[in-house]
Short mmCIF file of C-alpha atoms in Angstrom, two decimals:
data_model
loop_
_atom_site.label_atom_id
_atom_site.label_comp_id
_atom_site.label_asym_id
_atom_site.label_seq_id
_atom_site.Cartn_x
_atom_site.Cartn_y
_atom_site.Cartn_z
CA MET M 25 13.25 26.03 76.50
CA GLY M 26 14.22 25.25 72.90
CA LYS M 27 12.12 24.91 69.81
CA ILE M 28 11.78 22.58 66.85
CA ILE M 29 12.68 24.15 63.52
CA CYS M 30 11.81 22.31 60.34
CA THR M 31 14.05 23.49 57.51
CA GLY M 32 13.07 22.92 53.88
CA LEU M 33 16.10 21.62 51.97
CA GLY M 34 14.89 22.30 48.43
CA PRO M 35 15.02 19.85 45.52
CA GLY M 36 18.44 18.28 46.16
CA ASP M 37 21.27 20.63 45.18
CA PRO M 38 22.63 22.07 48.48
CA ASP M 39 23.20 25.36 46.66
CA LEU M 40 19.41 25.69 46.36
CA ILE M 41 18.80 25.70 50.13
CA SER M 42 17.58 29.08 51.37
CA VAL M 43 19.98 31.40 53.14
CA ARG M 44 17.92 31.00 56.32
CA SER M 45 17.82 27.18 56.27
CA ASP M 46 21.52 27.07 55.41
CA ARG M 47 22.38 29.22 58.42
CA LEU M 48 20.16 27.18 60.78
CA ILE M 49 21.55 23.85 59.57
CA ARG M 50 25.19 24.93 59.95
CA ALA M 51 24.56 26.27 63.46
CA ALA M 52 22.49 23.29 64.63
CA ARG M 53 23.62 21.10 67.53
CA HIS M 54 20.73 18.61 67.21
CA VAL M 55 19.60 17.50 63.77
CA ALA M 56 16.81 14.99 63.02
CA TYR M 57 15.73 13.62 59.62
CA PHE M 58 13.55 10.88 58.17
CA ARG M 59 15.06 7.99 56.26
CA LYS M 60 14.36 4.43 55.24
CA ALA M 61 15.92 1.86 57.59
CA GLY M 62 19.41 0.93 56.43
CA ARG M 63 19.72 3.91 54.06
CA ARG M 64 21.79 7.05 54.45
CA GLY M 65 18.76 9.10 53.55
CA GLN M 66 18.25 11.79 50.92
CA ALA M 67 17.86 14.65 53.42
CA ARG M 68 21.11 13.70 55.17
CA ARG M 69 22.91 13.43 51.84
CA ILE M 70 21.89 16.97 50.87
CA VAL M 71 23.50 18.49 53.98
CA GLU M 72 26.72 16.46 53.72
CA GLY M 73 29.63 18.70 54.72
CA MET M 74 27.36 21.35 56.27
CA LEU M 75 26.84 19.98 59.78
CA ALA M 76 28.92 21.25 62.72
CA PRO M 77 31.52 18.76 64.01
CA GLU M 78 29.85 18.45 67.40
CA VAL M 79 26.35 17.90 65.99
CA ARG M 80 24.13 15.11 67.34
CA GLU M 81 22.13 13.33 64.68
CA TYR M 82 18.75 11.66 65.07
CA PRO M 83 17.84 9.55 62.05
CA MET M 84 14.11 8.83 62.24
CA GLU M 85 13.83 5.50 60.43
CA TYR M 86 10.46 4.61 58.97
CA PRO M 87 9.16 1.27 60.21
CA VAL M 88 9.97 -1.57 57.85
CA THR M 89 6.93 -2.46 55.80
CA THR M 90 7.68 -5.71 53.98
CA GLU M 91 5.20 -7.72 56.05
CA LEU M 92 2.29 -5.30 56.02
CA PRO M 93 0.50 -4.02 52.93
CA PHE M 94 1.14 -0.30 52.49
CA GLY M 95 -2.02 1.59 53.38
CA SER M 96 -3.49 -1.19 55.54
CA ALA M 97 -4.91 -0.41 58.98
CA GLU M 98 -2.01 -2.26 60.61
CA TYR M 99 0.57 -0.30 58.66
CA ASN M 100 -1.12 2.99 59.49
CA GLN M 101 -1.09 1.99 63.15
CA LEU M 102 2.62 1.25 62.95
CA LEU M 103 3.28 4.61 61.30
CA ALA M 104 1.19 6.45 63.90
CA SER M 105 3.26 4.90 66.72
CA PHE M 106 6.43 5.84 64.90
CA TYR M 107 5.35 9.49 64.68
CA ASP M 108 4.09 9.45 68.31
CA ASP M 109 7.42 8.10 69.48
CA TRP M 110 9.53 10.64 67.61
CA ALA M 111 7.27 13.55 68.52
CA GLY M 112 7.86 12.59 72.16
CA ARG M 113 11.62 12.27 71.78
CA LEU M 114 11.95 15.59 69.92
CA ALA M 115 9.70 17.35 72.44
CA ASP M 116 11.91 16.04 75.27
CA LEU M 117 15.04 17.22 73.50
CA ALA M 118 13.47 20.61 72.90
CA THR M 119 13.00 21.22 76.63
CA THR M 120 16.71 22.12 76.73
CA ASN M 121 17.83 22.55 73.09
CA ASP M 122 16.80 23.77 69.68
CA VAL M 123 16.28 20.87 67.29
CA VAL M 124 16.55 21.24 63.52
CA VAL M 125 14.50 18.80 61.45
CA LEU M 126 15.64 18.42 57.84
CA CYS M 127 12.91 18.08 55.20
CA GLU M 128 13.42 17.61 51.48
CA GLY M 129 11.64 20.12 49.26
CA ASP M 130 9.13 22.36 51.03
CA PRO M 131 7.89 21.00 54.39
CA LEU M 132 4.24 21.96 53.81
CA PHE M 133 4.03 20.46 50.31
CA TYR M 134 3.50 16.68 50.64
CA GLY M 135 6.01 16.64 53.52
CA SER M 136 6.30 14.19 56.42
CA PHE M 137 7.01 16.79 59.08
CA MET M 138 3.30 17.63 59.36
CA HIS M 139 2.76 14.29 61.12
CA LEU M 140 5.17 15.44 63.83
CA GLN M 141 3.85 18.98 63.83
CA THR M 142 0.28 17.92 64.60
CA ARG M 143 1.60 15.84 67.51
CA LEU M 144 3.81 18.66 68.82
CA GLN M 145 1.10 21.29 68.84
CA GLY M 146 0.71 22.82 72.28
CA ARG M 147 3.74 20.92 73.63
CA VAL M 148 6.64 22.81 72.08
CA GLU M 149 7.21 25.79 69.83
CA THR M 150 7.72 24.85 66.18
CA GLU M 151 8.90 26.91 63.22
CA ILE M 152 8.91 26.00 59.54
CA VAL M 153 11.28 27.42 56.93
CA PRO M 154 9.99 26.98 53.36
CA GLY M 155 12.08 25.40 50.62
CA ILE M 156 12.04 25.08 46.84
CA ASN M 157 9.83 22.06 46.25
CA GLY M 158 10.99 19.08 44.23
CA MET M 159 8.74 19.76 41.22
CA THR M 160 10.30 23.22 40.83
CA GLY M 161 13.72 21.55 40.65
CA CYS M 162 12.33 19.21 37.99
CA TRP M 163 10.91 21.85 35.69
CA ASN M 164 14.08 23.87 36.08
CA ALA M 165 15.94 20.76 34.93
CA THR M 166 13.97 20.92 31.65
CA GLY M 167 14.78 24.64 31.26
CA ILE M 168 11.21 25.26 30.01
CA PRO M 169 8.59 27.39 31.81
CA ILE M 170 6.01 25.12 33.42
CA THR M 171 3.32 27.82 33.38
CA TRP M 172 2.75 31.27 31.95
CA GLY M 173 -0.14 33.56 31.13
CA ASP M 174 -3.27 32.12 32.71
CA ASP M 175 -2.30 28.44 32.57
CA VAL M 176 -3.97 26.08 35.04
CA LEU M 177 -1.49 23.74 36.75
CA ALA M 178 -2.61 20.39 38.20
CA VAL M 179 -0.34 18.47 40.56
CA LEU M 180 -1.30 14.79 40.55
CA MET M 181 -0.07 11.66 42.31
CA GLY M 182 0.61 8.58 40.20
CA THR M 183 -1.23 6.56 42.85
CA LEU M 184 -4.61 7.98 41.75
CA PRO M 185 -7.04 5.86 39.69
CA GLU M 186 -6.55 6.15 35.95
CA ASP M 187 -9.88 7.88 35.31
CA ASP M 188 -9.12 10.55 37.93
CA LEU M 189 -5.74 11.15 36.30
CA LEU M 190 -7.38 11.36 32.87
CA ARG M 191 -9.98 13.89 33.99
CA HIS M 192 -7.35 16.28 35.37
CA MET M 193 -5.03 15.72 32.41
CA GLN M 194 -7.83 16.75 30.08
CA SER M 195 -8.79 19.89 31.95
CA ALA M 196 -5.51 21.44 33.14
CA ASP M 197 -2.97 23.21 30.89
CA ALA M 198 0.19 22.18 32.74
CA LEU M 199 0.68 18.92 34.61
CA VAL M 200 3.00 17.56 37.27
CA VAL M 201 2.71 13.88 38.21
CA MET M 202 4.61 12.79 41.30
CA LYS M 203 4.93 9.40 43.08
CA THR M 204 5.06 7.67 39.73
CA GLY M 205 7.28 4.60 40.31
CA ARG M 206 5.40 1.39 39.57
CA HIS M 207 2.39 3.44 38.48
CA LEU M 208 4.24 4.61 35.37
CA PRO M 209 2.35 2.36 32.89
CA LYS M 210 -0.99 3.66 34.22
CA VAL M 211 0.17 7.30 34.13
CA ARG M 212 1.43 6.79 30.59
CA ARG M 213 -1.92 5.29 29.51
CA ALA M 214 -3.81 8.21 31.03
CA LEU M 215 -1.53 10.71 29.26
CA GLU M 216 -2.02 8.87 25.98
CA ARG M 217 -5.82 8.83 26.41
CA ALA M 218 -5.67 12.57 27.13
CA GLY M 219 -3.61 13.11 23.96
CA ARG M 220 -0.71 14.51 25.96
CA LEU M 221 1.91 11.75 25.95
CA ASP M 222 4.01 13.42 23.25
CA ASP M 223 4.31 16.60 25.34
CA ALA M 224 5.34 14.81 28.54
CA TRP M 225 8.81 14.83 30.11
CA LEU M 226 10.26 12.46 32.68
CA VAL M 227 12.73 13.92 35.20
CA GLU M 228 14.64 11.68 37.56
CA ARG M 229 16.70 13.11 40.44
CA GLY M 230 16.05 16.75 39.43
CA THR M 231 18.98 19.07 40.42
CA MET M 232 20.78 16.06 41.99
CA PRO M 233 23.81 14.07 40.86
CA GLY M 234 22.65 11.60 38.23
CA GLN M 235 19.84 13.87 37.00
CA ARG M 236 18.04 12.49 33.92
CA VAL M 237 15.69 14.52 31.73
CA MET M 238 13.98 12.86 28.78
CA ARG M 239 10.78 12.83 26.79
CA LEU M 240 8.45 10.31 28.38
CA ALA M 241 7.52 8.79 25.00
CA GLU M 242 11.20 7.96 24.46
CA SER M 243 11.83 6.46 27.93
CA GLU M 244 11.57 2.86 29.09
CA THR M 245 7.94 1.85 29.49
CA GLY M 246 8.36 -0.16 32.68
CA GLU M 247 8.93 1.22 36.16
CA CYS M 248 10.80 4.38 37.11
CA PRO M 249 12.13 5.57 40.47
CA TYR M 250 9.39 6.43 42.99
CA PHE M 251 10.54 10.02 43.05
CA ALA M 252 10.64 10.49 39.29
CA THR M 253 8.42 13.35 38.17
CA ILE M 254 6.44 13.68 34.96
CA LEU M 255 5.84 17.15 33.54
CA VAL M 256 3.69 18.60 30.78
CA HIS M 257 4.45 22.29 30.27
CA GLY M 258 1.69 24.86 29.74
CA HIS M 259 1.54 27.00 26.63
CA GLY M 260 0.36 30.31 28.06
CA ARG M 261 -3.42 30.18 28.15
CA ARG M 262 -5.21 33.42 27.34
CA PRO M 263 -8.82 33.29 28.44
CA GLU M 264 -11.39 35.08 26.29
CA LEU M 265 -11.72 38.70 27.33
CA GLU M 266 -14.58 38.90 29.77
CA GLU M 267 -17.27 41.53 30.48
CA MET L 15 31.77 36.65 26.54
CA GLY L 16 29.41 36.90 29.51
CA LYS L 17 26.10 35.25 30.18
CA ILE L 18 22.67 36.19 31.43
CA ILE L 19 21.73 34.63 34.75
CA CYS L 20 18.14 34.82 35.94
CA THR L 21 18.01 34.41 39.71
CA GLY L 22 14.78 33.43 41.45
CA LEU L 23 14.28 35.66 44.49
CA GLY L 24 11.70 33.58 46.31
CA PRO L 25 8.44 34.88 47.84
CA GLY L 26 9.71 38.17 49.29
CA ASP L 27 11.76 37.62 52.46
CA PRO L 28 15.43 38.05 51.42
CA ASP L 29 16.29 35.29 53.90
CA LEU L 30 14.41 32.85 51.63
CA ILE L 31 16.64 33.46 48.60
CA SER L 32 18.72 30.38 47.74
CA VAL L 33 22.38 30.29 48.69
CA ARG L 34 23.26 30.26 45.00
CA SER L 35 21.09 33.23 44.01
CA ASP L 36 22.27 35.15 47.07
CA ARG L 37 25.92 34.66 46.07
CA LEU L 38 25.27 35.64 42.44
CA ILE L 39 23.33 38.76 43.38
CA ARG L 40 25.97 40.01 45.83
CA ALA L 41 28.75 39.47 43.27
CA ALA L 42 26.87 40.99 40.33
CA ARG L 43 28.19 44.05 38.52
CA HIS L 44 25.16 44.38 36.19
CA VAL L 45 21.67 43.81 37.57
CA ALA L 46 18.41 44.07 35.62
CA TYR L 47 14.83 43.73 36.90
CA PHE L 48 11.28 44.37 35.77
CA ARG L 49 9.15 47.03 37.41
CA LYS L 50 6.16 49.23 36.78
CA ALA L 51 7.07 52.70 35.56
CA GLY L 52 7.53 55.07 38.48
CA ARG L 53 7.72 52.30 41.08
CA ARG L 54 10.74 51.02 42.97
CA GLY L 55 9.76 47.48 42.07
CA GLN L 56 9.24 44.42 44.24
CA ALA L 57 12.31 42.55 42.92
CA ARG L 58 14.55 45.53 43.66
CA ARG L 59 13.05 45.92 47.12
CA ILE L 60 13.84 42.29 48.00
CA VAL L 61 17.58 42.73 47.28
CA GLU L 62 17.88 46.06 49.11
CA GLY L 63 21.23 46.14 50.91
CA MET L 64 22.61 43.16 48.99
CA LEU L 65 23.94 44.84 45.84
CA ALA L 66 27.64 45.68 45.48
CA PRO L 67 28.47 49.43 45.73
CA GLU L 68 29.73 49.60 42.12
CA VAL L 69 26.73 47.75 40.65
CA ARG L 70 25.01 49.09 37.54
CA GLU L 71 21.24 48.75 37.60
CA TYR L 72 18.91 48.32 34.63
CA PRO L 73 15.27 48.76 35.62
CA MET L 74 13.15 47.31 32.81
CA GLU L 75 9.97 49.38 33.06
CA TYR L 76 6.80 47.86 31.61
CA PRO L 77 5.16 50.12 29.05
CA VAL L 78 2.41 52.27 30.53
CA THR L 79 -0.96 50.80 29.70
CA THR L 80 -3.59 53.36 30.64
CA GLU L 81 -4.54 54.12 27.04
CA LEU L 82 -4.67 50.56 25.71
CA PRO L 83 -6.92 47.81 27.00
CA PHE L 84 -4.87 45.08 28.67
CA GLY L 85 -4.80 42.04 26.40
CA SER L 86 -5.60 44.00 23.21
CA ALA L 87 -3.56 43.43 20.04
CA GLU L 88 -2.04 46.91 20.40
CA TYR L 89 -1.00 46.26 23.97
CA ASN L 90 0.51 42.91 23.07
CA GLN L 91 2.45 44.62 20.29
CA LEU L 92 3.75 47.20 22.73
CA LEU L 93 4.82 44.49 25.15
CA ALA L 94 6.55 42.50 22.40
CA SER L 95 8.62 45.58 21.41
CA PHE L 96 9.48 46.13 25.05
CA TYR L 97 10.81 42.56 25.38
CA ASP L 98 12.59 42.79 21.99
CA ASP L 99 14.28 45.99 23.07
CA TRP L 100 15.47 44.65 26.44
CA ALA L 101 16.58 41.32 25.00
CA GLY L 102 18.77 43.31 22.61
CA ARG L 103 20.19 45.54 25.32
CA LEU L 104 20.96 42.64 27.66
CA ALA L 105 22.51 40.61 24.82
CA ASP L 106 24.78 43.58 24.00
CA LEU L 107 25.80 43.92 27.64
CA ALA L 108 26.50 40.19 27.84
CA THR L 109 29.09 40.36 25.08
CA THR L 110 31.48 41.72 27.73
CA ASN L 111 29.83 41.09 31.12
CA ASP L 112 27.71 38.70 33.12
CA VAL L 113 24.26 40.14 33.72
CA VAL L 114 22.04 39.06 36.63
CA VAL L 115 18.29 39.38 36.09
CA LEU L 116 16.23 39.42 39.29
CA CYS L 117 12.92 37.53 39.22
CA GLU L 118 10.42 37.26 42.05
CA GLY L 119 9.43 33.74 43.02
CA ASP L 120 10.60 31.01 40.64
CA PRO L 121 11.51 32.24 37.14
CA LEU L 122 9.82 29.32 35.32
CA PHE L 123 6.55 29.53 37.26
CA TYR L 124 4.43 32.33 35.74
CA GLY L 125 7.57 34.47 35.40
CA SER L 126 8.32 37.30 32.97
CA PHE L 127 11.89 36.26 32.22
CA MET L 128 10.70 33.63 29.74
CA HIS L 129 9.77 36.42 27.32
CA LEU L 130 13.41 37.51 27.33
CA GLN L 131 14.70 33.95 27.33
CA THR L 132 12.88 33.01 24.12
CA ARG L 133 14.33 36.12 22.46
CA LEU L 134 17.87 35.42 23.72
CA GLN L 135 17.98 31.82 22.55
CA GLY L 136 20.97 31.26 20.26
CA ARG L 137 22.31 34.77 20.88
CA VAL L 138 23.73 34.48 24.38
CA GLU L 139 24.15 31.84 27.06
CA THR L 140 21.45 31.98 29.74
CA GLU L 141 21.16 30.27 33.10
CA ILE L 142 18.21 30.08 35.46
CA VAL L 143 18.42 29.61 39.22
CA PRO L 144 15.14 28.38 40.73
CA GLY L 145 13.47 30.10 43.67
CA ILE L 146 10.74 29.41 46.21
CA ASN L 147 7.57 30.45 44.40
CA GLY L 148 5.15 32.97 45.84
CA MET L 149 2.39 30.45 46.59
CA THR L 150 4.80 28.45 48.78
CA GLY L 151 5.48 31.61 50.78
CA CYS L 152 1.71 32.06 51.14
CA TRP L 153 0.91 28.59 52.44
CA ASN L 154 3.86 28.83 54.79
CA ALA L 155 2.30 32.05 56.07
CA THR L 156 -0.79 30.03 57.09
CA GLY L 157 1.40 27.41 58.82
CA ILE L 158 -0.88 24.65 57.46
CA PRO L 159 0.21 21.95 54.96
CA ILE L 160 -1.24 22.74 51.54
CA THR L 161 -1.12 19.09 50.44
CA TRP L 162 -0.44 15.67 51.92
CA GLY L 163 -1.18 12.05 51.09
CA ASP L 164 -2.47 11.87 47.54
CA ASP L 165 -4.09 15.29 47.37
CA VAL L 166 -4.57 16.87 43.95
CA LEU L 167 -3.50 20.53 43.84
CA ALA L 168 -4.91 22.93 41.26
CA VAL L 169 -3.26 26.30 40.64
CA LEU L 170 -5.77 28.70 39.11
CA MET L 171 -5.71 32.30 37.91
CA GLY L 172 -8.48 34.61 39.09
CA THR L 173 -8.73 35.87 35.50
CA LEU L 174 -10.37 32.61 34.36
CA PRO L 175 -14.11 32.45 33.64
CA GLU L 176 -16.24 31.55 36.67
CA ASP L 177 -17.34 28.17 35.30
CA ASP L 178 -13.74 27.11 34.65
CA LEU L 179 -12.83 28.10 38.18
CA LEU L 180 -15.84 26.18 39.52
CA ARG L 181 -14.97 22.99 37.65
CA HIS L 182 -11.42 22.89 39.03
CA MET L 183 -12.56 23.89 42.51
CA GLN L 184 -14.96 20.95 42.52
CA SER L 185 -12.44 18.37 41.35
CA ALA L 186 -9.16 19.25 43.11
CA ASP L 187 -8.45 18.69 46.81
CA ALA L 188 -6.21 21.70 47.38
CA LEU L 189 -6.50 25.04 45.61
CA VAL L 190 -4.31 28.05 44.96
CA VAL L 191 -5.86 31.06 43.21
CA MET L 192 -3.45 33.75 42.05
CA LYS L 193 -3.96 37.06 40.19
CA THR L 194 -7.10 37.69 42.17
CA GLY L 195 -7.30 41.50 42.50
CA ARG L 196 -10.49 42.84 40.94
CA HIS L 197 -11.59 39.26 40.21
CA LEU L 198 -12.13 38.60 43.92
CA PRO L 199 -15.97 38.74 43.81
CA LYS L 200 -16.01 36.17 40.97
CA VAL L 201 -13.48 33.89 42.71
CA ARG L 202 -15.53 34.12 45.90
CA ARG L 203 -18.75 33.18 44.05
CA ALA L 204 -17.04 30.19 42.44
CA LEU L 205 -15.72 29.03 45.83
CA GLU L 206 -19.18 29.42 47.34
CA ARG L 207 -20.81 27.45 44.49
CA ALA L 208 -18.17 24.72 44.99
CA GLY L 209 -18.98 24.65 48.72
CA ARG L 210 -15.43 25.64 49.63
CA LEU L 211 -15.66 29.27 50.69
CA ASP L 212 -15.51 28.44 54.41
CA ASP L 213 -12.20 26.59 53.94
CA ALA L 214 -10.53 29.37 51.95
CA TRP L 215 -7.75 31.66 53.19
CA LEU L 216 -6.61 34.98 51.78
CA VAL L 217 -2.90 35.79 52.04
CA GLU L 218 -1.60 39.22 51.13
CA ARG L 219 2.15 39.93 50.86
CA GLY L 220 3.15 36.41 52.04
CA THR L 221 6.55 36.43 53.88
CA MET L 222 6.84 40.20 53.25
CA PRO L 223 6.50 43.19 55.57
CA GLY L 224 2.79 43.86 56.02
CA GLN L 225 1.82 40.20 55.55
CA ARG L 226 -1.90 39.56 56.16
CA VAL L 227 -3.42 36.11 56.61
CA MET L 228 -7.16 35.75 57.10
CA ARG L 229 -10.11 33.52 56.34
CA LEU L 230 -11.59 34.63 53.05
CA ALA L 231 -15.14 34.50 54.40
CA GLU L 232 -14.14 37.06 57.04
CA SER L 233 -12.34 39.46 54.68
CA GLU L 234 -13.66 42.46 52.81
CA THR L 235 -15.76 41.36 49.84
CA GLY L 236 -14.51 43.98 47.39
CA GLU L 237 -11.14 44.06 45.67
CA CYS L 238 -7.83 42.81 47.03
CA PRO L 239 -4.25 43.44 45.88
CA TYR L 240 -3.43 41.87 42.50
CA PHE L 241 -0.84 39.65 44.11
CA ALA L 242 -3.05 38.39 46.92
CA THR L 243 -3.36 34.62 46.92
CA ILE L 244 -6.31 32.47 47.92
CA LEU L 245 -5.64 29.02 49.37
CA VAL L 246 -7.76 26.01 50.22
CA HIS L 247 -5.69 23.34 52.00
CA GLY L 248 -6.00 19.65 51.15
CA HIS L 249 -6.98 17.09 53.77
CA GLY L 250 -4.78 14.16 52.80
CA ARG L 251 -6.67 12.22 50.14
CA ARG L 252 -6.32 8.45 50.33
CA PRO L 253 -7.44 6.86 47.09
CA GLU L 254 -9.18 3.50 47.29
CA LEU L 255 -6.65 0.68 47.29
CA GLU L 256 -6.27 -0.47 43.72
CA GLU L 257 -5.66 -3.87 42.11
#
């Protein structure tokens, strides 16, 4: 009886994979990973050159979504079947073999593996190996501490309504905004309304080839890659001494 | 001319150090790390068995604070001299050697190295290698995703005033509270007022020997270790479809 091991890959640079994940990936005989249909896939790219020659690969390709609006009931149904199907296939494989699932960043931080994990519960043993999450790679790319002292950090998704973004941008010291993409103009407006646009950085492909780090106010105002991350660094909050 | 390389050690398990930090630490001839006076130090403990036989170690011991109130002007002055002093010593060493500085977690996420880094700027080349931060080790210890979908995550310090804690606890989906220690009763009250106490977990020594994971409501109500972390997992927020 094998098990399913989800290994966090970190932010993109293969040198930032943990010693444990690195060892598991190199020793793996069965390796699965998510990717968009027709793409090589970011997770697969990170482990290029690390896989054993006799490895069997299982690319789990997300269903194509051009006909269905993202977030619609039909699309969610399609996604659920996709996860059901792969949970079944991996569980079958794991009756005789260990299976390593590659996950960008940290698997439990906005990861996709959890959709398999919930479906595998009680059917097969699973193990998760943490990774350096993508936002950590991004603030390291700026070389500036994201938080110190008693700073409050808020991690926000660019998909949120503008007023929600604004509220958090006004109340937290340090900010990370992920899933920006076509939401960039809205995120920019919210930062401007919060008086924080001039302190914001845009990081594309943090720790990866083609990394770009720039001040958001100086970047193009249109779209940016879906996985671009916006950062506002904290300044080391010191709360009033209490009691 | 050498340089100063700050290596993130991750949450505690040496197996979770990145491949790059692992290689740098094993090859290092000069290794510095912070610790409390009279203690072995957590950073040093993590790398036990990894250092080269001929390594020279530089424990940077925080000034003893029993006589001065933490956060007072006098204490801050003492700390500033401590960082000045070590920045000078490491810069001198780096004129002829590479120096590796060990930092728990990720160096740019509530780390102490930044106080050296600001003092070293322009004097010596520095490099930072990211690590898995402590909170990631803690949510991995629970085995439950901390965030998914469009969840908002707030990272809070237990040192904050209760009303600040409450406000963030009411508005974020997922919560991490660090630096809890003697602030546990206040953090608990804030969670209770926000209606979130029953969803909170307490993780002590995440990924380290002696790890404890328990529901906060079922734990002792008094103090907890300073580095205990409280978590409330998100449930996968789906914002209303926009436009």
